[in-house]
């Protein structure tokens, strides 16, 4: 398979140092690394790896981590050929993502036709044979999404700068948020004019307004479900409205959640079957999707102060919220349907955000006390502090990478910091010079975890990439006429969607800006 032979640049930066003990846990390397034998056998009985059938090699590869496969690839020609034939590197890279993230990556591929997939790849390579190898048989191999995203991520990582192609949507009032559906065909915006608008991407590439959702107060957010079948809006009128995408293409209201004060946020769970709302009436409400397509109330959780956000763990069995009393509260779900308070993460000022890691075992908070705190869940269920990331200004956001190996924080001090989890579980600050001329309101990872996009009061959104040498560097900057309020990647990493302190939304396509587009060996 083209593009899978030379993959060290994508695997190495995320890989902690490989120890002999780790390798010996699965396989032992002998004879200067030129043969491999099953561990715990007497030396005279150890068969050479070269006698293993390809099928057996494939089974072994499936049980190894990415860093171990990278190491084995360097051992001998037999191993290198087996890894190449099995596409083991791409599969191991893909396995690092939790199943909800794999689903989103897979869906963003499966919804593309031949021409769309070809264009998606051509934006970063001149290798027509590589493009054809994917587009001619994308549906007949179950691991094709892994191959596609592994190769595309590698090509994007090798690209030193990006060319930006921007489409602008102008609305009548201040835009509070904007996001794309998982298939990239729908865009939803929320606005101060008490509406959320749904746009459809036409075959010509323009965006056509197809639906307007009306509230009687400002719409604070509008988000698609991870599977793209629903969207939910949160409004100052005290309601969150759930819309469903019908077979004929229309979006229709299928549920409504009412509060006694404004709804600050409404968020889906990773399985798209739960919605959690946060309100200034000091309650969190959880609704669940029934088999008949309706939504029913699961529970209401009262808190001591105003709540501005609430998010689920990937398995939807825990949520984390904030309150005006400078804490983030973690709640757990009981089998009888009730929820109980598990832990409190204390700060000395307002908590701006709190997010679970993809595996649900870590949570990171961002606070106006100039710190971000990382907590870890122990085996017996309690949550304990792990690390603190410090800034010289308010920390506005903190987010995990899709594979959980990095945390990125954004601060009013104009800086963005990236920390990587080490093999011993501690978090180490990465070498990254990400500085804005104004405060940074948010920083989020791309779905492949190789890039970060920032949103700043200096009117720019910067795209930062992880290079082959392990250093993060700026690859492009998107400019607005006012504060950039939000910036996020599309599910296939092709677009960045930004909103500013004004009436416009930018949908910016990323393309290679190198003098010679990358050609993969």
XYZ file of C-alpha atoms in Angstrom:
521
model
C 0.000 0.000 0.000
C 1.408 3.374 -0.970
C 2.029 5.788 1.852
C 2.360 3.252 4.633
C 6.003 2.246 4.173
C 7.676 5.336 5.621
C 5.593 6.215 8.660
C 8.040 6.980 11.458
C 7.339 10.704 11.344
C 3.773 10.208 12.483
C 4.419 7.568 15.111
C 7.584 8.750 16.799
C 6.512 12.054 18.434
C 3.640 10.410 20.322
C 5.736 7.474 21.452
C 7.521 7.422 24.838
C 10.920 5.785 24.903
C 10.707 2.049 24.336
C 12.212 -0.058 27.098
C 13.536 -3.561 26.725
C 11.149 -4.753 29.423
C 8.145 -3.471 27.507
C 9.157 -5.291 24.363
C 9.966 -8.484 26.227
C 6.450 -8.478 27.672
C 5.181 -9.596 24.266
C 8.223 -10.637 22.244
C 11.957 -11.025 22.801
C 14.502 -9.711 20.330
C 17.746 -11.671 19.961
C 20.730 -11.877 17.596
C 21.155 -8.096 17.432
C 17.494 -7.712 16.568
C 17.530 -9.892 13.459
C 15.174 -12.541 14.810
C 12.258 -12.537 17.201
C 11.054 -15.399 19.385
C 8.176 -16.004 21.728
C 9.089 -14.998 25.316
C 9.611 -17.507 28.154
C 10.757 -20.323 25.852
C 14.051 -22.136 26.213
C 16.547 -20.671 23.798
C 16.997 -23.885 21.821
C 13.217 -24.148 21.282
C 12.717 -20.571 20.106
C 11.546 -20.472 16.477
C 12.644 -17.580 14.304
C 9.993 -14.995 13.474
C 10.648 -15.630 9.809
C 8.924 -19.012 10.147
C 5.697 -17.461 11.410
C 2.985 -17.346 8.752
C 1.734 -13.889 7.798
C -1.568 -14.606 9.552
C 0.239 -15.282 12.843
C 2.234 -12.064 12.410
C -0.986 -10.137 11.929
C -2.417 -11.566 15.156
C 0.736 -10.494 17.008
C 0.635 -6.983 15.532
C -2.951 -6.533 16.698
C -1.827 -7.067 20.298
C 1.026 -4.552 20.205
C 1.014 -0.815 20.741
C 2.069 1.646 18.085
C 5.482 2.343 19.620
C 6.252 -1.396 19.784
C 5.384 -1.899 16.115
C 7.584 1.076 15.171
C 10.437 -0.609 17.033
C 9.802 -4.019 15.450
C 9.803 -2.446 12.010
C 13.467 -1.569 12.524
C 14.459 -5.093 13.553
C 14.659 -6.964 10.250
C 13.410 -7.116 6.683
C 10.957 -9.907 7.472
C 9.290 -7.801 10.160
C 9.312 -4.686 8.002
C 7.650 -6.513 5.124
C 5.068 -8.104 7.401
C 4.194 -4.770 8.989
C 3.928 -3.211 5.538
C 1.695 -5.972 4.138
C -0.576 -5.948 7.197
C -0.715 -2.117 7.369
C 0.044 -2.694 11.054
C 1.267 0.847 11.761
C -1.923 2.435 10.481
C -4.102 -0.008 12.408
C -2.183 0.501 15.665
C -2.369 4.280 15.243
C -6.130 4.042 14.703
C -6.615 1.749 17.726
C -5.316 4.473 20.035
C -8.562 6.401 19.547
C -11.626 5.467 21.624
C -14.504 3.853 19.746
C -16.638 7.066 19.533
C -13.733 8.883 17.868
C -13.144 5.950 15.515
C -16.828 6.078 14.604
C -16.610 9.768 13.737
C -13.482 9.293 11.646
C -15.056 6.329 9.853
C -18.320 8.187 9.222
C -16.547 11.210 7.775
C -14.907 8.850 5.263
C -17.898 6.650 4.445
C -20.067 9.639 3.531
C -17.626 10.797 0.844
C -18.125 9.704 -2.760
C -15.244 8.862 -5.087
C -14.627 12.435 -6.243
C -14.890 13.936 -2.750
C -12.458 11.415 -1.326
C -10.034 11.997 -4.190
C -10.154 15.774 -3.655
C -9.671 15.308 0.090
C -6.395 13.459 -0.523
C -5.178 15.559 -3.449
C -5.086 18.653 -1.273
C -1.889 17.260 0.259
C -0.262 14.960 -2.317
C 0.645 14.729 -6.002
C 0.917 10.946 -5.793
C -1.939 9.852 -8.056
C -1.165 6.185 -7.441
C -1.659 6.768 -3.722
C -4.978 8.521 -4.316
C -6.182 5.795 -6.684
C -5.207 3.030 -4.255
C -7.706 4.447 -1.775
C -10.498 5.775 -3.957
C -10.755 2.650 -6.110
C -11.472 0.331 -3.207
C -12.409 2.403 -0.170
C -15.496 0.391 0.744
C -14.196 -3.158 0.441
C -11.748 -3.139 3.366
C -12.833 -2.662 6.958
C -9.553 -1.001 7.945
C -9.660 1.557 5.121
C -10.558 4.498 7.428
C -7.419 3.769 9.450
C -5.277 3.747 6.313
C -6.842 6.926 5.001
C -6.534 8.967 8.174
C -3.066 7.636 8.989
C -1.828 8.626 5.532
C -3.636 11.984 5.476
C -2.326 12.851 8.947
C 1.205 11.979 7.823
C 0.905 14.158 4.719
C -0.464 17.073 6.734
C 2.303 16.685 9.318
C 4.959 16.844 6.600
C 3.432 20.035 5.200
C 5.353 23.012 6.652
C 2.652 25.617 5.950
C -0.981 25.534 4.860
C -2.691 27.380 2.069
C -6.065 28.688 3.254
C -9.182 28.802 1.093
C -11.963 30.575 2.988
C -15.721 30.754 2.464
C -17.620 33.352 4.500
C -21.221 33.249 5.691
C -22.626 36.590 6.851
C -25.554 36.707 9.258
C -27.735 39.524 10.577
C -26.458 39.547 14.159
C -23.652 38.438 16.421
C -22.822 34.731 15.905
C -22.228 32.876 19.161
C -21.158 29.484 17.744
C -20.802 27.459 14.538
C -20.053 23.798 13.871
C -20.118 21.206 11.076
C -21.886 17.851 11.112
C -19.737 14.714 11.035
C -20.275 14.241 7.281
C -19.365 17.889 6.592
C -22.599 18.516 4.689
C -24.402 20.625 7.291
C -23.357 23.706 9.221
C -25.298 25.073 12.208
C -24.869 28.551 13.689
C -26.331 30.176 16.793
C -26.929 33.880 17.101
C -27.916 36.855 19.226
C -30.963 37.287 16.971
C -32.694 34.385 18.795
C -32.165 31.919 15.959
C -30.052 28.947 14.992
C -29.557 28.449 11.275
C -28.832 25.219 9.396
C -26.933 25.406 6.108
C -26.458 22.683 3.486
C -23.351 22.472 1.330
C -24.336 22.384 -2.341
C -22.597 20.393 -5.084
C -20.995 23.680 -6.216
C -19.408 24.149 -2.784
C -21.579 27.058 -1.600
C -23.690 27.032 1.573
C -27.475 27.239 1.293
C -29.710 28.169 4.239
C -32.283 25.380 4.599
C -33.707 25.763 8.109
C -34.107 28.458 10.782
C -34.758 27.431 14.392
C -36.516 30.134 16.386
C -36.179 30.920 20.081
C -37.412 33.938 22.051
C -33.972 34.763 23.461
C -30.332 34.668 22.432
C -29.146 31.227 21.311
C -25.956 30.467 23.226
C -24.926 27.309 21.389
C -25.978 24.826 18.709
C -24.315 21.429 18.364
C -24.709 18.330 16.206
C -24.764 14.896 17.780
C -21.625 12.821 17.097
C -23.552 10.617 14.638
C -25.014 13.643 12.834
C -28.634 12.546 13.295
C -29.639 15.276 15.779
C -28.739 18.790 16.849
C -29.531 20.689 20.032
C -29.782 24.428 20.712
C -29.464 26.201 24.077
C -31.147 29.568 24.614
C -31.617 32.414 27.063
C -35.366 31.765 26.787
C -34.894 28.819 29.177
C -35.204 26.034 26.615
C -33.019 23.589 24.734
C -34.609 22.249 21.549
C -33.582 18.935 19.966
C -34.026 18.549 16.198
C -33.832 15.286 14.256
C -32.609 14.811 10.694
C -35.325 13.063 8.696
C -34.763 10.658 5.806
C -35.954 13.201 3.232
C -33.353 15.711 4.500
C -35.515 18.007 6.655
C -34.718 18.908 10.263
C -37.704 18.685 12.618
C -38.093 19.325 16.378
C -38.269 16.042 18.306
C -37.744 17.179 21.893
C -37.644 20.178 24.215
C -35.945 20.676 27.596
C -37.252 23.464 29.840
C -35.483 25.383 32.619
C -36.488 28.290 34.857
C -33.603 30.450 33.652
C -31.353 30.702 30.631
C -29.729 27.530 29.286
C -26.013 28.145 28.947
C -25.083 24.894 27.185
C -26.541 21.679 25.776
C -24.266 18.775 24.861
C -24.666 15.261 23.461
C -23.001 12.159 24.843
C -20.534 10.248 22.669
C -23.191 7.657 21.775
C -25.592 10.455 20.666
C -28.338 9.031 22.910
C -28.106 11.480 25.815
C -28.272 15.266 26.147
C -27.148 17.215 29.205
C -28.114 20.863 29.754
C -26.647 23.441 32.152
C -28.738 26.365 33.352
C -28.603 29.445 35.517
C -31.568 28.002 37.420
C -28.883 25.963 39.203
C -29.845 22.623 37.696
C -28.445 20.141 35.231
C -30.938 18.065 33.252
C -30.263 14.821 31.408
C -32.538 13.521 28.651
C -32.295 10.150 26.893
C -33.354 9.029 23.410
C -36.038 6.340 23.438
C -36.398 3.586 20.835
C -39.410 5.332 19.285
C -37.300 8.442 18.542
C -38.689 10.626 21.334
C -36.623 12.136 24.150
C -37.546 11.693 27.812
C -36.209 13.133 31.062
C -33.709 10.906 32.852
C -32.872 13.079 35.869
C -32.426 16.592 37.235
C -29.351 17.390 39.329
C -29.559 20.501 41.545
C -26.430 22.447 42.413
C -25.488 25.304 44.720
C -24.774 27.968 42.103
C -25.236 29.016 38.497
C -23.999 26.414 36.008
C -22.521 27.299 32.625
C -21.562 23.866 31.258
C -21.936 20.117 31.752
C -20.308 17.297 29.762
C -20.381 13.492 29.765
C -17.703 10.859 29.984
C -17.564 8.755 26.778
C -19.699 6.028 28.375
C -22.272 8.617 29.602
C -22.034 7.283 33.173
C -20.401 10.409 34.608
C -20.779 14.138 34.054
C -18.720 17.133 35.130
C -20.187 20.579 35.774
C -19.039 23.935 37.108
C -20.639 26.414 39.479
C -20.205 30.009 40.563
C -18.563 28.705 43.736
C -15.268 27.987 41.929
C -15.619 24.217 41.786
C -16.072 21.527 39.182
C -18.341 18.716 40.349
C -18.152 15.131 39.066
C -21.378 13.112 39.276
C -21.840 9.380 38.737
C -24.785 7.383 37.420
C -26.331 4.599 39.505
C -28.077 1.541 38.091
C -31.371 2.711 39.591
C -31.212 5.846 37.441
C -30.134 8.274 40.147
C -26.955 10.378 40.168
C -24.565 10.965 43.066
C -21.771 13.451 43.706
C -18.390 11.703 43.342
C -15.804 14.463 43.635
C -15.222 18.211 43.766
C -12.276 19.908 42.063
C -11.556 23.098 43.969
C -10.256 26.336 42.458
C -10.006 29.834 43.924
C -11.921 31.482 41.099
C -14.565 30.655 38.498
C -14.082 27.394 36.561
C -14.376 28.203 32.845
C -14.376 24.633 31.496
C -13.978 20.986 32.492
C -13.478 18.113 30.071
C -13.038 14.352 30.384
C -10.301 12.486 28.570
C -11.384 10.092 25.780
C -10.998 7.087 28.094
C -12.978 8.823 30.858
C -10.191 8.345 33.424
C -8.913 11.923 33.499
C -10.559 15.315 33.722
C -8.959 18.707 33.103
C -10.369 21.988 34.388
C -9.631 25.586 33.337
C -10.059 28.382 35.840
C -9.848 32.136 36.260
C -7.421 31.441 39.135
C -4.772 31.061 36.361
C -4.498 27.289 36.618
C -5.657 24.154 34.836
C -5.898 21.053 37.005
C -5.667 17.432 35.845
C -7.380 14.795 37.976
C -7.195 11.019 37.544
C -9.712 8.350 38.537
C -8.301 5.592 40.682
C -9.217 1.908 40.404
C -11.702 2.130 43.279
C -13.516 5.093 41.694
C -12.184 8.111 43.575
C -10.690 11.123 41.784
C -7.293 12.464 42.828
C -5.190 15.448 41.674
C -2.428 14.606 39.227
C -0.915 17.843 37.882
C -1.400 21.602 37.712
C -0.679 23.724 34.613
C -0.009 27.359 35.500
C -0.438 30.546 33.448
C -0.010 34.224 34.277
C -3.592 35.014 33.210
C -7.049 33.457 33.317
C -7.152 29.955 31.801
C -10.098 30.044 29.408
C -10.080 26.462 28.102
C -8.336 23.121 28.556
C -8.843 20.111 26.279
C -7.474 16.616 25.729
C -6.273 15.334 22.372
C -8.495 12.642 20.779
C -6.151 9.868 21.933
C -5.790 11.360 25.427
C -2.011 11.738 25.228
C -1.936 15.561 25.224
C -3.623 18.468 27.014
C -3.779 21.970 25.546
C -4.583 25.098 27.594
C -5.463 28.625 26.417
C -4.984 31.708 28.566
C -5.621 35.443 28.759
C -1.846 35.827 29.060
C -1.675 35.277 25.281
C -0.123 31.824 25.411
C -1.135 28.266 24.613
C 0.572 25.398 26.406
C 0.667 21.751 25.370
C 1.494 18.991 27.850
C 2.131 15.334 27.022
C 1.468 12.392 29.295
C 4.617 10.436 30.075
C 4.861 6.681 30.524
C 4.686 7.041 34.323
C 1.390 8.946 34.097
C 2.765 12.428 34.834
C 2.319 15.352 32.438
C 5.272 17.124 30.851
C 5.184 20.463 29.042
C 6.018 20.234 25.333
C 8.360 22.522 23.442
C 5.878 24.836 21.740
C 6.012 28.585 21.056
C 2.343 29.509 20.657
C 1.916 33.188 21.435
C -0.827 35.667 20.516
C -0.900 39.453 20.851
C -4.132 39.170 22.823
C -5.830 36.720 25.132
C -6.490 33.206 23.850
C -10.120 32.176 24.323
C -9.819 28.545 23.241
C -7.484 25.896 21.855
C -8.658 22.543 20.494
C -7.075 19.557 18.754
C -7.810 18.249 15.290
C -9.518 14.823 15.152
C -6.199 13.143 14.318
C -4.488 14.858 17.277
C -1.651 16.262 15.152
C -2.781 19.899 15.013
C -4.210 22.551 17.339
C -6.322 25.563 16.401
C -6.530 28.624 18.657
C -9.010 31.509 18.935
C -7.726 34.869 20.159
C -8.843 38.414 20.943
C -6.073 39.629 18.600
C -8.331 38.714 15.657
C -6.526 35.547 14.592
C -6.920 31.787 14.810
C -3.578 30.012 14.560
C -3.077 26.449 13.347
C -0.214 24.710 15.118
C 1.182 21.384 13.894
C 3.331 18.663 15.440
C 6.387 18.076 13.260
C 8.506 14.984 12.739
C 11.034 16.253 15.288
C 8.404 16.436 18.014
C 8.118 20.250 18.061
C 4.899 22.192 17.627
C 5.063 25.101 15.167
C 2.688 27.544 13.486
C 1.483 26.515 10.022
C -1.166 29.124 9.237
C -3.141 32.028 10.672
C -6.789 32.855 9.926
C -7.637 36.566 10.284
C -10.908 38.200 11.335
C -11.845 41.855 11.844
C -12.656 41.301 15.518
C -12.097 38.848 18.331
C -12.118 35.225 17.214
C -14.680 33.739 19.563
C -14.397 30.085 18.581
C -12.333 27.854 16.295
C -12.683 24.130 15.684
C -11.800 21.470 13.108
C -14.218 19.478 10.981
C -14.425 15.728 11.629
C -12.132 14.949 8.677
C -9.593 17.695 9.629
C -10.093 19.348 6.247
C -11.764 22.543 7.476
C -11.468 24.986 10.350
C -14.687 26.780 11.363
C -14.239 30.149 13.086
C -16.603 32.782 14.457
C -15.669 36.347 15.336
C -16.946 39.249 17.415
C -19.260 40.128 14.571
C -21.728 38.664 12.088
C -19.552 36.295 10.045
C -18.559 32.649 10.040
C -15.454 31.480 8.185
C -15.180 27.948 6.778
C -11.506 27.624 5.895
C -10.179 24.707 3.869
C -6.595 23.597 4.581
C -4.389 22.771 1.621
C -0.680 22.200 1.109
C 1.322 25.394 0.642
C 4.625 23.695 -0.155
C 6.294 24.483 -3.462
C 6.090 20.765 -4.245
C 3.163 18.817 -2.844
C 4.183 15.826 -0.795
C 4.691 12.599 -2.700
C 4.702 9.542 -0.469
C 7.109 6.754 -1.297
